[in-house]
Amino acid sequence: MNQDELKSAIRRGLERLSDAQDEDGSFPGDYGGPLFLLPLFILTARCVGLELSDDEAREMIRYIQGQQNADGGWGLHVEGASTVYGSTSNYVALRLLGVDADSTECRRARSWLNTAGGPLGSASWGKFFLSLCGLYEWRGLNPLMPELWLLPTSLPIHPSKLWCHCRMVYLPMSYLYAERWSFDDPIVAELKEE
């Protein structure tokens, strides 16, 4: 490829990116496979006081309900078998979005969770999720030591050496773990009863 062909290819690529870009500067795309990201976003929004519009909440509810498995639970991804973590986080997300506990979807999810041993059988991230909601004791989690960030970066166990996705999740999780932070909301009392 000569210089002119290379410049032409780069120009076409930039034009394609420009065409795909929304007015607000973002690049929309489908990242709908994982079923644990949206519940984490909904929880984060609730924790920081981010108000979701009625349209946003309605579409999030529609998406979550549309991914519910026939057995009443949710998997870790759209094609996955039901898991306690997937089912717990999506159930709590629906409730945080205002779905009534007596809705068909919530009743089916509770039934599946009860047969699977209950939400406390969730994996580490699920228990972390529940701790943020005040539904699980922080002391029940495996330690997420923020002190590791204070170690010399030359050490092979320093968190900055973790894979980028692990590192970017571990930093805020270790901070929240150290603070034992949870949000206070009337829905928590309802969830404890459910």
One Martini backbone bead per residue (centre of mass of N, CA, C, O) as a GRO file, in nm:
protein
  194
    1MET     BB    1   0.096   0.037   0.025
    2ASN     BB    2   0.063   0.353  -0.033
    3GLN     BB    3   0.027   0.669   0.077
    4ASP     BB    4  -0.241   0.734  -0.069
    5GLU     BB    5  -0.394   0.478   0.020
    6LEU     BB    6  -0.364   0.524   0.322
    7LYS     BB    7  -0.502   0.802   0.338
    8SER     BB    8  -0.771   0.703   0.218
    9ALA     BB    9  -0.834   0.489   0.435
   10ILE     BB   10  -0.834   0.682   0.675
   11ARG     BB   11  -1.054   0.874   0.572
   12ARG     BB   12  -1.279   0.659   0.552
   13GLY     BB   13  -1.270   0.577   0.850
   14LEU     BB   14  -1.340   0.859   0.967
   15GLU     BB   15  -1.608   0.889   0.819
   16ARG     BB   16  -1.742   0.641   0.945
   17LEU     BB   17  -1.720   0.736   1.238
   18SER     BB   18  -1.875   1.001   1.197
   19ASP     BB   19  -2.145   0.863   1.109
   20ALA     BB   20  -2.173   0.693   1.391
   21GLN     BB   21  -2.195   0.951   1.543
   22ASP     BB   22  -2.338   1.123   1.770
   23GLU     BB   23  -2.425   1.439   1.870
   24ASP     BB   24  -2.283   1.386   2.168
   25GLY     BB   25  -2.017   1.190   2.075
   26SER     BB   26  -2.116   0.913   2.066
   27PHE     BB   27  -2.097   0.540   2.040
   28PRO     BB   28  -2.310   0.327   1.954
   29GLY     BB   29  -2.380   0.000   2.112
   30ASP     BB   30  -2.378  -0.342   2.158
   31TYR     BB   31  -2.382  -0.471   2.519
   32GLY     BB   32  -2.611  -0.720   2.585
   33GLY     BB   33  -2.499  -0.985   2.706
   34PRO     BB   34  -2.454  -0.891   2.981
   35LEU     BB   35  -2.653  -0.923   3.301
   36PHE     BB   36  -2.471  -0.730   3.519
   37LEU     BB   37  -2.445  -0.428   3.424
   38LEU     BB   38  -2.722  -0.295   3.454
   39PRO     BB   39  -2.766  -0.340   3.758
   40LEU     BB   40  -2.512  -0.176   3.836
   41PHE     BB   41  -2.611   0.088   3.715
   42ILE     BB   42  -2.873   0.115   3.877
   43LEU     BB   43  -2.737   0.116   4.152
   44THR     BB   44  -2.551   0.355   4.104
   45ALA     BB   45  -2.770   0.561   4.045
   46ARG     BB   46  -2.903   0.535   4.322
   47CYS     BB   47  -2.650   0.604   4.500
   48VAL     BB   48  -2.599   0.901   4.339
   49GLY     BB   49  -2.885   1.027   4.234
   50LEU     BB   50  -2.967   0.926   3.953
   51GLU     BB   51  -3.206   1.018   3.733
   52LEU     BB   52  -3.438   0.843   3.566
   53SER     BB   53  -3.621   0.825   3.319
   54ASP     BB   54  -3.906   0.685   3.224
   55ASP     BB   55  -3.794   0.570   2.960
   56GLU     BB   56  -3.544   0.434   3.074
   57ALA     BB   57  -3.683   0.253   3.282
   58ARG     BB   58  -3.875   0.106   3.089
   59GLU     BB   59  -3.646  -0.018   2.907
   60MET     BB   60  -3.499  -0.169   3.130
   61ILE     BB   61  -3.731  -0.345   3.212
   62ARG     BB   62  -3.783  -0.473   2.937
   63TYR     BB   63  -3.507  -0.602   2.909
   64ILE     BB   64  -3.498  -0.775   3.165
   65GLN     BB   65  -3.764  -0.929   3.116
   66GLY     BB   66  -3.668  -1.041   2.829
   67GLN     BB   67  -3.422  -1.221   2.981
   68GLN     BB   68  -3.592  -1.414   3.115
   69ASN     BB   69  -3.617  -1.717   3.205
   70ALA     BB   70  -3.835  -1.981   3.218
   71ASP     BB   71  -3.752  -2.036   3.535
   72GLY     BB   72  -3.707  -1.706   3.643
   73GLY     BB   73  -3.423  -1.644   3.573
   74TRP     BB   74  -3.077  -1.539   3.541
   75GLY     BB   75  -2.795  -1.489   3.382
   76LEU     BB   76  -2.483  -1.364   3.282
   77HIS     BB   77  -2.626  -1.404   3.004
   78VAL     BB   78  -2.856  -1.425   2.748
   79GLU     BB   79  -2.769  -1.757   2.714
   80GLY     BB   80  -2.786  -1.827   3.010
   81ALA     BB   81  -2.814  -1.984   3.279
   82SER     BB   82  -2.926  -1.970   3.574
   83THR     BB   83  -2.828  -1.753   3.842
   84VAL     BB   84  -2.793  -1.609   4.138
   85TYR     BB   85  -2.661  -1.348   4.053
   86GLY     BB   86  -2.838  -1.276   3.809
   87SER     BB   87  -3.109  -1.289   3.966
   88THR     BB   88  -3.054  -1.092   4.195
   89SER     BB   89  -2.968  -0.837   4.035
   90ASN     BB   90  -3.229  -0.820   3.856
   91TYR     BB   91  -3.432  -0.807   4.078
   92VAL     BB   92  -3.329  -0.553   4.221
   93ALA     BB   93  -3.345  -0.372   3.974
   94LEU     BB   94  -3.649  -0.385   3.937
   95ARG     BB   95  -3.716  -0.268   4.214
   96LEU     BB   96  -3.557   0.003   4.175
   97LEU     BB   97  -3.753   0.068   3.917
   98GLY     BB   98  -4.061  -0.017   4.043
   99VAL     BB   99  -4.124  -0.304   4.057
  100ASP     BB  100  -4.343  -0.514   4.166
  101ALA     BB  101  -4.333  -0.788   4.376
  102ASP     BB  102  -4.615  -0.907   4.233
  103SER     BB  103  -4.504  -0.964   3.986
  104THR     BB  104  -4.445  -1.210   3.775
  105GLU     BB  105  -4.135  -1.180   3.758
  106CYS     BB  106  -4.078  -1.167   4.066
  107ARG     BB  107  -4.210  -1.432   4.149
  108ARG     BB  108  -4.037  -1.615   3.968
  109ALA     BB  109  -3.764  -1.530   4.086
  110ARG     BB  110  -3.815  -1.613   4.380
  111SER     BB  111  -3.865  -1.906   4.320
  112TRP     BB  112  -3.590  -1.969   4.200
  113LEU     BB  113  -3.417  -1.873   4.438
  114ASN     BB  114  -3.532  -2.072   4.646
  115THR     BB  115  -3.435  -2.332   4.486
  116ALA     BB  116  -3.117  -2.209   4.488
  117GLY     BB  117  -3.088  -2.086   4.810
  118GLY     BB  118  -3.063  -1.793   4.753
  119PRO     BB  119  -2.893  -1.486   4.744
  120LEU     BB  120  -2.649  -1.584   4.939
  121GLY     BB  121  -2.540  -1.778   4.692
  122SER     BB  122  -2.373  -1.578   4.576
  123ALA     BB  123  -2.135  -1.434   4.444
  124SER     BB  124  -1.921  -1.190   4.519
  125TRP     BB  125  -2.064  -0.968   4.354
  126GLY     BB  126  -2.343  -1.017   4.479
  127LYS     BB  127  -2.260  -0.948   4.771
  128PHE     BB  128  -2.167  -0.667   4.708
  129PHE     BB  129  -2.435  -0.565   4.601
  130LEU     BB  130  -2.590  -0.624   4.869
  131SER     BB  131  -2.414  -0.441   5.049
  132LEU     BB  132  -2.489  -0.173   4.910
  133CYS     BB  133  -2.803  -0.232   4.996
  134GLY     BB  134  -2.808  -0.365   5.293
  135LEU     BB  135  -2.837  -0.711   5.251
  136TYR     BB  136  -2.530  -0.745   5.345
  137GLU     BB  137  -2.257  -0.821   5.514
  138TRP     BB  138  -1.938  -0.718   5.486
  139ARG     BB  139  -1.800  -0.951   5.658
  140GLY     BB  140  -1.885  -1.179   5.430
  141LEU     BB  141  -1.655  -1.088   5.266
  142ASN     BB  142  -1.403  -1.083   5.084
  143PRO     BB  143  -1.133  -0.916   5.085
  144LEU     BB  144  -1.079  -0.559   4.975
  145MET     BB  145  -0.771  -0.431   4.971
  146PRO     BB  146  -0.664  -0.102   4.957
  147GLU     BB  147  -0.364  -0.128   5.057
  148LEU     BB  148  -0.236  -0.238   4.792
  149TRP     BB  149  -0.208   0.055   4.664
  150LEU     BB  150   0.048   0.125   4.870
  151LEU     BB  151   0.232  -0.029   4.728
  152PRO     BB  152   0.480  -0.091   4.545
  153THR     BB  153   0.482  -0.100   4.195
  154SER     BB  154   0.716  -0.322   4.173
  155LEU     BB  155   0.526  -0.522   4.259
  156PRO     BB  156   0.356  -0.803   4.136
  157ILE     BB  157   0.086  -0.743   4.335
  158HIS     BB  158   0.002  -0.494   4.216
  159PRO     BB  159  -0.295  -0.367   4.093
  160SER     BB  160  -0.163  -0.228   3.834
  161LYS     BB  161  -0.108  -0.534   3.709
  162LEU     BB  162  -0.374  -0.575   3.630
  163TRP     BB  163  -0.614  -0.618   3.447
  164CYS     BB  164  -0.799  -0.359   3.349
  165HIS     BB  165  -1.077  -0.466   3.448
  166CYS     BB  166  -0.988  -0.542   3.731
  167ARG     BB  167  -0.870  -0.272   3.818
  168MET     BB  168  -1.139  -0.094   3.769
  169VAL     BB  169  -1.295  -0.263   3.987
  170TYR     BB  170  -1.112  -0.281   4.242
  171LEU     BB  171  -1.085   0.010   4.330
  172PRO     BB  172  -1.385   0.079   4.410
  173MET     BB  173  -1.437  -0.176   4.578
  174SER     BB  174  -1.219  -0.124   4.795
  175TYR     BB  175  -1.331   0.140   4.894
  176LEU     BB  176  -1.620   0.047   4.973
  177TYR     BB  177  -1.522  -0.167   5.167
  178ALA     BB  178  -1.369   0.020   5.365
  179GLU     BB  179  -1.641   0.197   5.421
  180ARG     BB  180  -1.904   0.033   5.426
  181TRP     BB  181  -2.099   0.108   5.199
  182SER     BB  182  -2.447   0.227   5.198
  183PHE     BB  183  -2.770   0.259   5.111
  184ASP     BB  184  -3.063   0.451   5.189
  185ASP     BB  185  -3.381   0.285   5.149
  186PRO     BB  186  -3.703   0.178   5.145
  187ILE     BB  187  -3.656  -0.078   4.962
  188VAL     BB  188  -3.483  -0.245   5.159
  189ALA     BB  189  -3.705  -0.339   5.349
  190GLU     BB  190  -3.860  -0.493   5.133
  191LEU     BB  191  -3.629  -0.685   5.043
  192LYS     BB  192  -3.598  -0.827   5.316
  193GLU     BB  193  -3.883  -0.956   5.306
  194GLU     BB  194  -3.846  -1.101   5.017
   0.00000   0.00000   0.00000
